[in-house]
Structure formats: structure tokens, C-alpha cells
Amino acid sequence: MAKPNQDIPQGDSDEKLDQLKAFQEAAGDQALTTNQGLPLNDDTDSLKAGRRGPTLLEDFHLREKITHFDHERIAERIVHARGSAAHGFFQVYESMASDTKAGFLQDPTRKTPVFVRFSTVAGSRGSSDLARDARGFAVKFYTEEGNYDLVGNNIPVFFIQDAIKFPDLIHAVKPEPNNEMPQAASAHDTFWDFISLMPESMHMIMWVMSDRAIPRSYRMMEGFGVHTFRFVNEAGRSQFVKFHWKPLLGVHSVVWDEAKKISGNDPDFHRRDLWEAIENGDFPEWELGVQLIDEADEHKFDFDLLDATKLIPEELVPVRRIGKMVLNRNPENFFAETEQVAFHPGHLVPGIDFSNDPLLQGRLFSYTDTQLIRLGGPNSHEIPINRAVAPVHNNQRDGHMRQTINTGSVSYQPNTIGGGCPFQAGKAMGGFASHPEAMESPKIRGKSDKFFDHFTQAALFFQSQSPPEQQHMVQALRFELGKVTRLAIRERMLVMLNQIDKDLASQVATGLGINVPAGVAGPLNLGFPADADPAAYQPTPAKPVKTLSPALSMANTPKDSIRTRKVAILAADGVDDASLQAMQQALKAAGAMGKIVAPHGGSLKSANGATVPIDHSLLTTSSVLFDAVFVPGGAASVATLGNEADARHFINEAFKHCKAIAAADEGVSLLAQAALKDVLPAIAAGPLKSEHGVVTGGRADSDGLAREFIEAIAQHRHWSRELKPQVPA
Ligand code: HDD
């Protein structure tokens, strides 16, 4: 019997009518109803006065349905509107009792459920995943002591030092208010106007101009709590802590030209990647890392631990990996879960506490406030995705959309009528108590002197990058500032960059076709009060970088696996069975996916007459959606592909984006017909060869070819190609 949601056959046959009947019978308890549960006979025509008459106001079904539809959208998040999420769990490796009493960090056998939402910051809910932007990395732990939210980003620092500047930052980066352009892009005048007046943003700007801002996948991003927090153990000992998420697949990014093209080809690229990985059982994994700092060492650093524009280099304080998070379940319903989830840095558990970071302190207000407007009232904690697994008892009552039916007459404390319940837990029962940090200071608006070193860590980041990464940053700045129409803004930015790295500034200036103006940044900063001494706001010059931080460069990420990578196999009728199968098997064994891309959809016939299903036609996909390309042998297949401009372009583009490319037998000639022969003259069919991530070989070498290709894919990208003349793509 047909089941609900199955396809009904096409046409008007008796078979169709039978199946329809069976289908309806099976649907049984799923008959269409109103929201009051009233079964409905007709959802096709509205109720009218006669067949051609006007619609009647009495049509309660029509009105209910349309009203609900009219209210289907809620305000999107003012920032981080575009996001994707998944369920999973977290497990600590060993008890952290000596450092924190947080319950979910005690028992290695306990799996704490999590819901994780990744996001871009600036774009609207429907914008492209591949915007140049920081990515949100928000984790909700449903612990037995209440929900704990670690609401971080994929970048360990932030643009501003104090929450009071957040509305300015976001107004500057969002589309300009007169014409609502550009969408999900920082490359416009208002953003760079603001940034060029905010020296404190320079460290974050280095990160955002790096390839970190265009990740290959959410699964291949680091995450950071950004602020300094506190761990507090049972004895009340407090230490400072920085949180890190380390992806087990390594940290990888795409290149900017590719990001722009992905935005057109598949704006859901990251969303799809996360969804498909989980559906395929390739569960994304991260290790949670902590950097712990003794309270006694609070002031031993050159920077202030309370300044969110600074990081603690891993080389100075190692990251200790304390547990693992696995995402293993996609949401059932995007709106109910991903859209309605409400994170809050103030959702804490005993054993974790705040620092006085002024950015964090402001966030503590903002997130409650935003949920009130976005989710429509004070009861958003009752929405299933936000509900604590720990029991909730308090005297809060009523309000918009209240779900709980509180019983009894008592909604106040203290009381005797309710037996004193809910009573105040007290420390002995694990009640939360804020860390009793000593404090006696004048009430002022200001910050400590160390906050004014805006350039040293920006320089540390830039100088710790590999040469290709540095070059990408130069290009990113040329692109972004090249889109700025006002010369004065571009010049102010060059002055800033010059204080980070002279070579960086001069290379960007060359690209912009202007000179680096003389002078130092600082008095340019208009962001000080009118009656203040500008000298008090003068940034301190960058200190020379004595020790680089290799951990900041993605060049040093693990590159030992091709698990979950997507490889395009370019093929047409007459493809060689042996080379196709050998490569497909080798890729599968290594955990990657080979996808057949052909001039048309459907299936193709191999040289031996086998039917090979096609995954994508050249029209419906693009090289930018893959990590690598393989061209199997087969004279007819290669001849057909050679006549397809899209096939040649596919290879050129993959080459331009420095991806691994392999070809077997006749397939090698397709590489030559694409423009690769101009830059790799040695390309020709023959014995196994591997040069700049382009691997070629004959059928006799198919094991070696696959091995070399897999090694080349594991490298992620072959940047040495960027030093060669560019192929047209
Ligand atoms: Fe924020 C959302 C991360 C500073 C105000 N923020 C939001 C999300 C992430 C972050 C990941 C999306 C959560 C989700 O997926 O629903 N925000 C950060 C980080 C910051 C930061 C890492 C600096 C270290 N944020 C920040 C400041 C303010 C806000 C300084 C305001 C003073 N953030 C918000 C917000 C949002 C938000 C307006 C929008 C939607 C939401 O909260 O739930 O309240």
C-alpha cells in the first residue's frame, strides 16, 4: 500500500486512482485539519456566494490559513542572520575537577547534548554563505545544571573593545541605508570609513582579510570563545580561561575568486556541506581546547586579558584539548530549531564565570534584549530548542506565548503557602554564585593603557602567515579598498596598514594606484570625547614582533586526510572503465567522494559498454564546488570533453584555484587542451608524474596515480601555482 508522502504515478490510469485511494487511506490520521483540529474536506476553493460569487467572510479556514502565512516570518537576527545548525554531543576526555566544577566537564562517560549554529555576520538570512566575513560558532550545551552557551566566532579576536561601539560597527558594515547595498559585503565606503577611524580594529581586520574569512566548510573552521572567561573549581579557586574549538579535519579555506563564484553557483554551499556530511554519516568533530591562566599571572602579558582585540598566542600558553564535540543529527525543521534557537553569553553553569571584558559585559545585556524583539516576548526559553533539560522552577509567570501551565496560588518568594518553594539553592546544593572578585574603583568611562596597543598583534598575525597567505591578504585589501569610492578613506587605511607592516601597506597601495601617505594613525581617530586630550587616545606604536606564532597560519594545519573531500571526475561516453573504477575505489577507500561530471545528465556508456550514472552535468555544476578534478582515460570520452568549452574551463579554473588535478592515459591530453600546457610544458601522457599538484600517468600506474592524487588532495591547495603565469579562467 502506498504510504503518505510517496509519489503518485503520472497519468489518468486506473492504477493511479487505486494508488490515490490507497494513499488517502494510509494517510488516515493525517487528514488536513484547521489549527483547532477540525478535519477539512476542501482546501482548494474558498467559500463563495455561488460558483462565480464573492468570497464570504465566514470562511474561517481561508482566514486562518492566510493569517498564519502572513505571520510566517519573524525578524531576522540583526547580525548573524544567515546560519545553519546541527545537533550533537560533547564529551570531556578526563575530569576537569581541579580547574572547574562545571558538571559537564567532570565525567568522561557523560555525553552532553549540544546544538551548534554557524553563521555569517553581516548578510541577510538569504545571503550567500561565502561572503568575506567572520563566522559565528555558537554552541548550546544542554547540561544537567542548566543550559550553557559558548557564543563564539571562527576568529579569536573582535573589531572593537567595548560593546558601546557595536551598533556603530554593525551600521557601518551592513548595506548602506540609503540604497541597501551592498549585501553581505564589507567592501564599501561606510565600513572602511569606520574602520579607518578605529585603530583598535586592525588586528581583526588582518583576520578578516585573510582566507580565514572564506572557509572551505563549517566543518573545517576553528572556533573561539574570544573573551577571557573564568573557570572556578569546587574550592573556589578561579583561573582565567580562553576557549578554542579545533576541527579534526584541519582548518581550510577557499580563495577569493572561488568564493565569489561559489556565491553564484551555490549560495548554500556551507549549509549543504554541513547537511550532506551529517546525512552521509561523516559527522563533523571538534576538540574543545582551553588556555588556562593563573589569576596571579593576569598582568604578566604585554596586552590586557580583558581586551577582546587580543589573543594569547598558543606558543605562550598552550591549548589543552579537554574533550570532543560530534555533530551527528540534522535539524528536523529549520525554522523551529535553527531560526528560533536563542543563544546568550550569559547562559552559564556553576564553574564558569565572566571576566570584566567590556565587550562581553555589553553582550550580556544585548542577547536577552534581542530575543525579546526577535522571538516576540519573554518566554523564548520555552521554545523546544531553547528548553533546558534541567528542571526549571521559578516565580516568573505569564507573558506572550506562555506554554507552561503553572499550578497553585504561589508565585512569589519568600512564601509559606507553597512550602517555601522554589527555594534558593545555596552553594551547598550547587547553586550558582558569582566569583567574588574584589572591586573598588572610581566610576569612569575609559580603559587600561594596554588596550591602546592596536598594532603589535596585527603585525604578529600578518608576519606569522605563510607567503601565499600574506599575498591573499594583500589582494583582499586591494579588492576591499578598491571598492571604496572616497580617496580619503583609502588613504587613511594605508596609514593604518603602514603601522602594521610597511611592505603590506606599500603592496596594497600599488594595487590601489596611490601612495602611502606619511603620518601615523591615531589623531585621525575621531572617536574620543570633544573635551578629552587626543594624546590620551593615541595608539601606541607596534612593538617589533620577536616570536612568530605558527599556530596562526593555516599552512600549519594537519594535512593528512582527504576524508569528505569532493572530487569531480570529468567523463563522457567511451570513458575507460579501468581507470574510472580504480580511481573511484581509491577515493572511496580514502573517505572521499568521486562525482561523475559529464556534458549531459542521466548516464553514460563506458568503453566496455557499462552504464555509468552521471552525478552532475557541466551545466549544473562548476569546478568551484569541488576540491579536486580527475580526468580518466578513454579516447572517445576525452575527445567529446575536448570539444566542450565548459570542460576545458573546469580544468583551468581548478588549476587557477590551486586544486589537485589528475589525469590518466588519454585524459592527460585534455589537460593539455585546457591551458595547462602553457604553464606546465611537461604535461604529456607517459609515466607517473606529479608537479605542482598536477598528477598524470598511464593505466599501468593506476595505483601510483591514485596514491599521488590522494596525497595532492590532502595538501588542500598547491599555492606554488600562484607564482606561475595564470591560466585563463
Ligand atoms: Fe554577538 C548574535 C558572536 C559581540 C549582539 N553573536 C551572535 C551570534 C554569534 C555572536 C555567534 C549568533 C548566535 C546564533 O547563532 O544565534 N558576538 C559574537 C562574538 C562577539 C559578539 C564572538 C564578540 C566577541 N554581539 C557582540 C556584541 C553585541 C552583540 C558586542 C552587542 C553589544 N550578537 C548580538 C545580538 C545577536 C548576536 C544582536 C543577534 C542575534 C542574537 O544575538 O541572538 O544580540
PDB file of N, CA and C in Angstrom, residues 318-353:
ATOM      1  N   PRO A 318      49.933  27.110  25.988  1.00  0.00           N
ATOM      2  CA  PRO A 318      49.449  26.036  25.106  1.00  0.00           C
ATOM      3  C   PRO A 318      47.953  25.776  25.270  1.00  0.00           C
ATOM      4  N   VAL A 319      47.360  25.295  24.180  1.00  0.00           N
ATOM      5  CA  VAL A 319      45.936  24.933  24.231  1.00  0.00           C
ATOM      6  C   VAL A 319      45.845  23.476  24.668  1.00  0.00           C
ATOM      7  N   ARG A 320      45.158  23.264  25.791  1.00  0.00           N
ATOM      8  CA  ARG A 320      44.975  21.881  26.263  1.00  0.00           C
ATOM      9  C   ARG A 320      43.634  21.368  25.751  1.00  0.00           C
ATOM     10  N   ARG A 321      43.669  20.258  25.028  1.00  0.00           N
ATOM     11  CA  ARG A 321      42.428  19.715  24.455  1.00  0.00           C
ATOM     12  C   ARG A 321      41.738  18.859  25.506  1.00  0.00           C
ATOM     13  N   ILE A 322      40.514  19.238  25.859  1.00  0.00           N
ATOM     14  CA  ILE A 322      39.892  18.598  27.024  1.00  0.00           C
ATOM     15  C   ILE A 322      38.668  17.746  26.681  1.00  0.00           C
ATOM     16  N   GLY A 323      38.232  17.762  25.444  1.00  0.00           N
ATOM     17  CA  GLY A 323      37.055  16.954  25.123  1.00  0.00           C
ATOM     18  C   GLY A 323      36.704  17.085  23.659  1.00  0.00           C
ATOM     19  N   LYS A 324      35.685  16.330  23.271  1.00  0.00           N
ATOM     20  CA  LYS A 324      35.335  16.306  21.841  1.00  0.00           C
ATOM     21  C   LYS A 324      33.844  16.565  21.639  1.00  0.00           C
ATOM     22  N   MET A 325      33.545  17.303  20.562  1.00  0.00           N
ATOM     23  CA  MET A 325      32.144  17.537  20.173  1.00  0.00           C
ATOM     24  C   MET A 325      31.916  16.869  18.819  1.00  0.00           C
ATOM     25  N   VAL A 326      30.807  16.158  18.719  1.00  0.00           N
ATOM     26  CA  VAL A 326      30.448  15.468  17.477  1.00  0.00           C
ATOM     27  C   VAL A 326      29.066  15.961  17.057  1.00  0.00           C
ATOM     28  N   LEU A 327      28.918  16.377  15.807  1.00  0.00           N
ATOM     29  CA  LEU A 327      27.595  16.768  15.306  1.00  0.00           C
ATOM     30  C   LEU A 327      27.060  15.612  14.472  1.00  0.00           C
ATOM     31  N   ASN A 328      25.957  15.027  14.937  1.00  0.00           N
ATOM     32  CA  ASN A 328      25.512  13.781  14.293  1.00  0.00           C
ATOM     33  C   ASN A 328      24.044  13.775  13.886  1.00  0.00           C
ATOM     34  N   ARG A 329      23.381  14.929  13.967  1.00  0.00           N
ATOM     35  CA  ARG A 329      21.956  14.920  13.594  1.00  0.00           C
ATOM     36  C   ARG A 329      21.555  16.265  13.033  1.00  0.00           C
ATOM     37  N   ASN A 330      20.946  16.228  11.847  1.00  0.00           N
ATOM     38  CA  ASN A 330      20.444  17.463  11.263  1.00  0.00           C
ATOM     39  C   ASN A 330      19.134  17.853  11.926  1.00  0.00           C
ATOM     40  N   PRO A 331      18.836  19.150  11.947  1.00  0.00           N
ATOM     41  CA  PRO A 331      17.532  19.560  12.494  1.00  0.00           C
ATOM     42  C   PRO A 331      16.409  18.951  11.670  1.00  0.00           C
ATOM     43  N   GLU A 332      15.247  18.771  12.301  1.00  0.00           N
ATOM     44  CA  GLU A 332      14.061  18.292  11.578  1.00  0.00           C
ATOM     45  C   GLU A 332      13.401  19.450  10.848  1.00  0.00           C
ATOM     46  N   ASN A 333      13.481  20.630  11.455  1.00  0.00           N
ATOM     47  CA  ASN A 333      12.744  21.764  10.911  1.00  0.00           C
ATOM     48  C   ASN A 333      13.580  23.022  11.102  1.00  0.00           C
ATOM     49  N   PHE A 334      13.954  23.641   9.990  1.00  0.00           N
ATOM     50  CA  PHE A 334      14.898  24.764  10.044  1.00  0.00           C
ATOM     51  C   PHE A 334      14.371  25.892  10.934  1.00  0.00           C
ATOM     52  N   PHE A 335      13.102  26.252  10.728  1.00  0.00           N
ATOM     53  CA  PHE A 335      12.571  27.396  11.477  1.00  0.00           C
ATOM     54  C   PHE A 335      12.496  27.099  12.977  1.00  0.00           C
ATOM     55  N   ALA A 336      11.888  25.932  13.284  1.00  0.00           N
ATOM     56  CA  ALA A 336      11.639  25.625  14.695  1.00  0.00           C
ATOM     57  C   ALA A 336      12.947  25.532  15.475  1.00  0.00           C
ATOM     58  N   GLU A 337      14.007  25.069  14.815  1.00  0.00           N
ATOM     59  CA  GLU A 337      15.245  24.851  15.553  1.00  0.00           C
ATOM     60  C   GLU A 337      16.283  25.928  15.236  1.00  0.00           C
ATOM     61  N   THR A 338      16.747  25.957  13.986  1.00  0.00           N
ATOM     62  CA  THR A 338      17.864  26.847  13.654  1.00  0.00           C
ATOM     63  C   THR A 338      17.480  28.316  13.760  1.00  0.00           C
ATOM     64  N   GLU A 339      16.264  28.644  13.364  1.00  0.00           N
ATOM     65  CA  GLU A 339      15.866  30.048  13.379  1.00  0.00           C
ATOM     66  C   GLU A 339      15.461  30.490  14.788  1.00  0.00           C
ATOM     67  N   GLN A 340      14.832  29.592  15.528  1.00  0.00           N
ATOM     68  CA  GLN A 340      14.319  30.008  16.837  1.00  0.00           C
ATOM     69  C   GLN A 340      15.314  29.784  17.978  1.00  0.00           C
ATOM     70  N   VAL A 341      16.442  29.188  17.680  1.00  0.00           N
ATOM     71  CA  VAL A 341      17.389  28.983  18.777  1.00  0.00           C
ATOM     72  C   VAL A 341      17.886  30.354  19.247  1.00  0.00           C
ATOM     73  N   ALA A 342      17.988  30.488  20.560  1.00  0.00           N
ATOM     74  CA  ALA A 342      18.378  31.777  21.142  1.00  0.00           C
ATOM     75  C   ALA A 342      19.605  31.564  22.026  1.00  0.00           C
ATOM     76  N   PHE A 343      20.731  32.044  21.547  1.00  0.00           N
ATOM     77  CA  PHE A 343      21.971  31.904  22.332  1.00  0.00           C
ATOM     78  C   PHE A 343      22.158  33.137  23.214  1.00  0.00           C
ATOM     79  N   HIS A 344      22.979  32.968  24.241  1.00  0.00           N
ATOM     80  CA  HIS A 344      23.208  34.083  25.165  1.00  0.00           C
ATOM     81  C   HIS A 344      24.507  33.830  25.935  1.00  0.00           C
ATOM     82  N   PRO A 345      25.480  34.728  25.814  1.00  0.00           N
ATOM     83  CA  PRO A 345      26.740  34.510  26.552  1.00  0.00           C
ATOM     84  C   PRO A 345      26.509  34.478  28.057  1.00  0.00           C
ATOM     85  N   GLY A 346      25.338  34.942  28.502  1.00  0.00           N
ATOM     86  CA  GLY A 346      25.042  34.929  29.936  1.00  0.00           C
ATOM     87  C   GLY A 346      24.422  33.627  30.410  1.00  0.00           C
ATOM     88  N   HIS A 347      24.224  32.667  29.513  1.00  0.00           N
ATOM     89  CA  HIS A 347      23.743  31.353  29.951  1.00  0.00           C
ATOM     90  C   HIS A 347      24.942  30.569  30.481  1.00  0.00           C
ATOM     91  N   LEU A 348      25.099  30.557  31.772  1.00  0.00           N
ATOM     92  CA  LEU A 348      26.288  29.992  32.426  1.00  0.00           C
ATOM     93  C   LEU A 348      25.920  28.788  33.277  1.00  0.00           C
ATOM     94  N   VAL A 349      26.915  28.027  33.640  1.00  0.00           N
ATOM     95  CA  VAL A 349      26.719  26.980  34.650  1.00  0.00           C
ATOM     96  C   VAL A 349      27.737  27.209  35.759  1.00  0.00           C
ATOM     97  N   PRO A 350      27.483  26.668  36.972  1.00  0.00           N
ATOM     98  CA  PRO A 350      28.474  26.830  38.040  1.00  0.00           C
ATOM     99  C   PRO A 350      29.815  26.277  37.578  1.00  0.00           C
ATOM    100  N   GLY A 351      30.886  26.993  37.856  1.00  0.00           N
ATOM    101  CA  GLY A 351      32.220  26.539  37.421  1.00  0.00           C
ATOM    102  C   GLY A 351      32.748  27.355  36.260  1.00  0.00           C
ATOM    103  N   ILE A 352      31.863  28.149  35.625  1.00  0.00           N
ATOM    104  CA  ILE A 352      32.290  29.038  34.539  1.00  0.00           C
ATOM    105  C   ILE A 352      31.740  30.421  34.858  1.00  0.00           C
ATOM    106  N   ASP A 353      32.574  31.433  34.678  1.00  0.00           N
ATOM    107  CA  ASP A 353      32.112  32.789  35.015  1.00  0.00           C
ATOM    108  C   ASP A 353      32.721  33.792  34.033  1.00  0.00           C
TER     109      ASP A 353
END
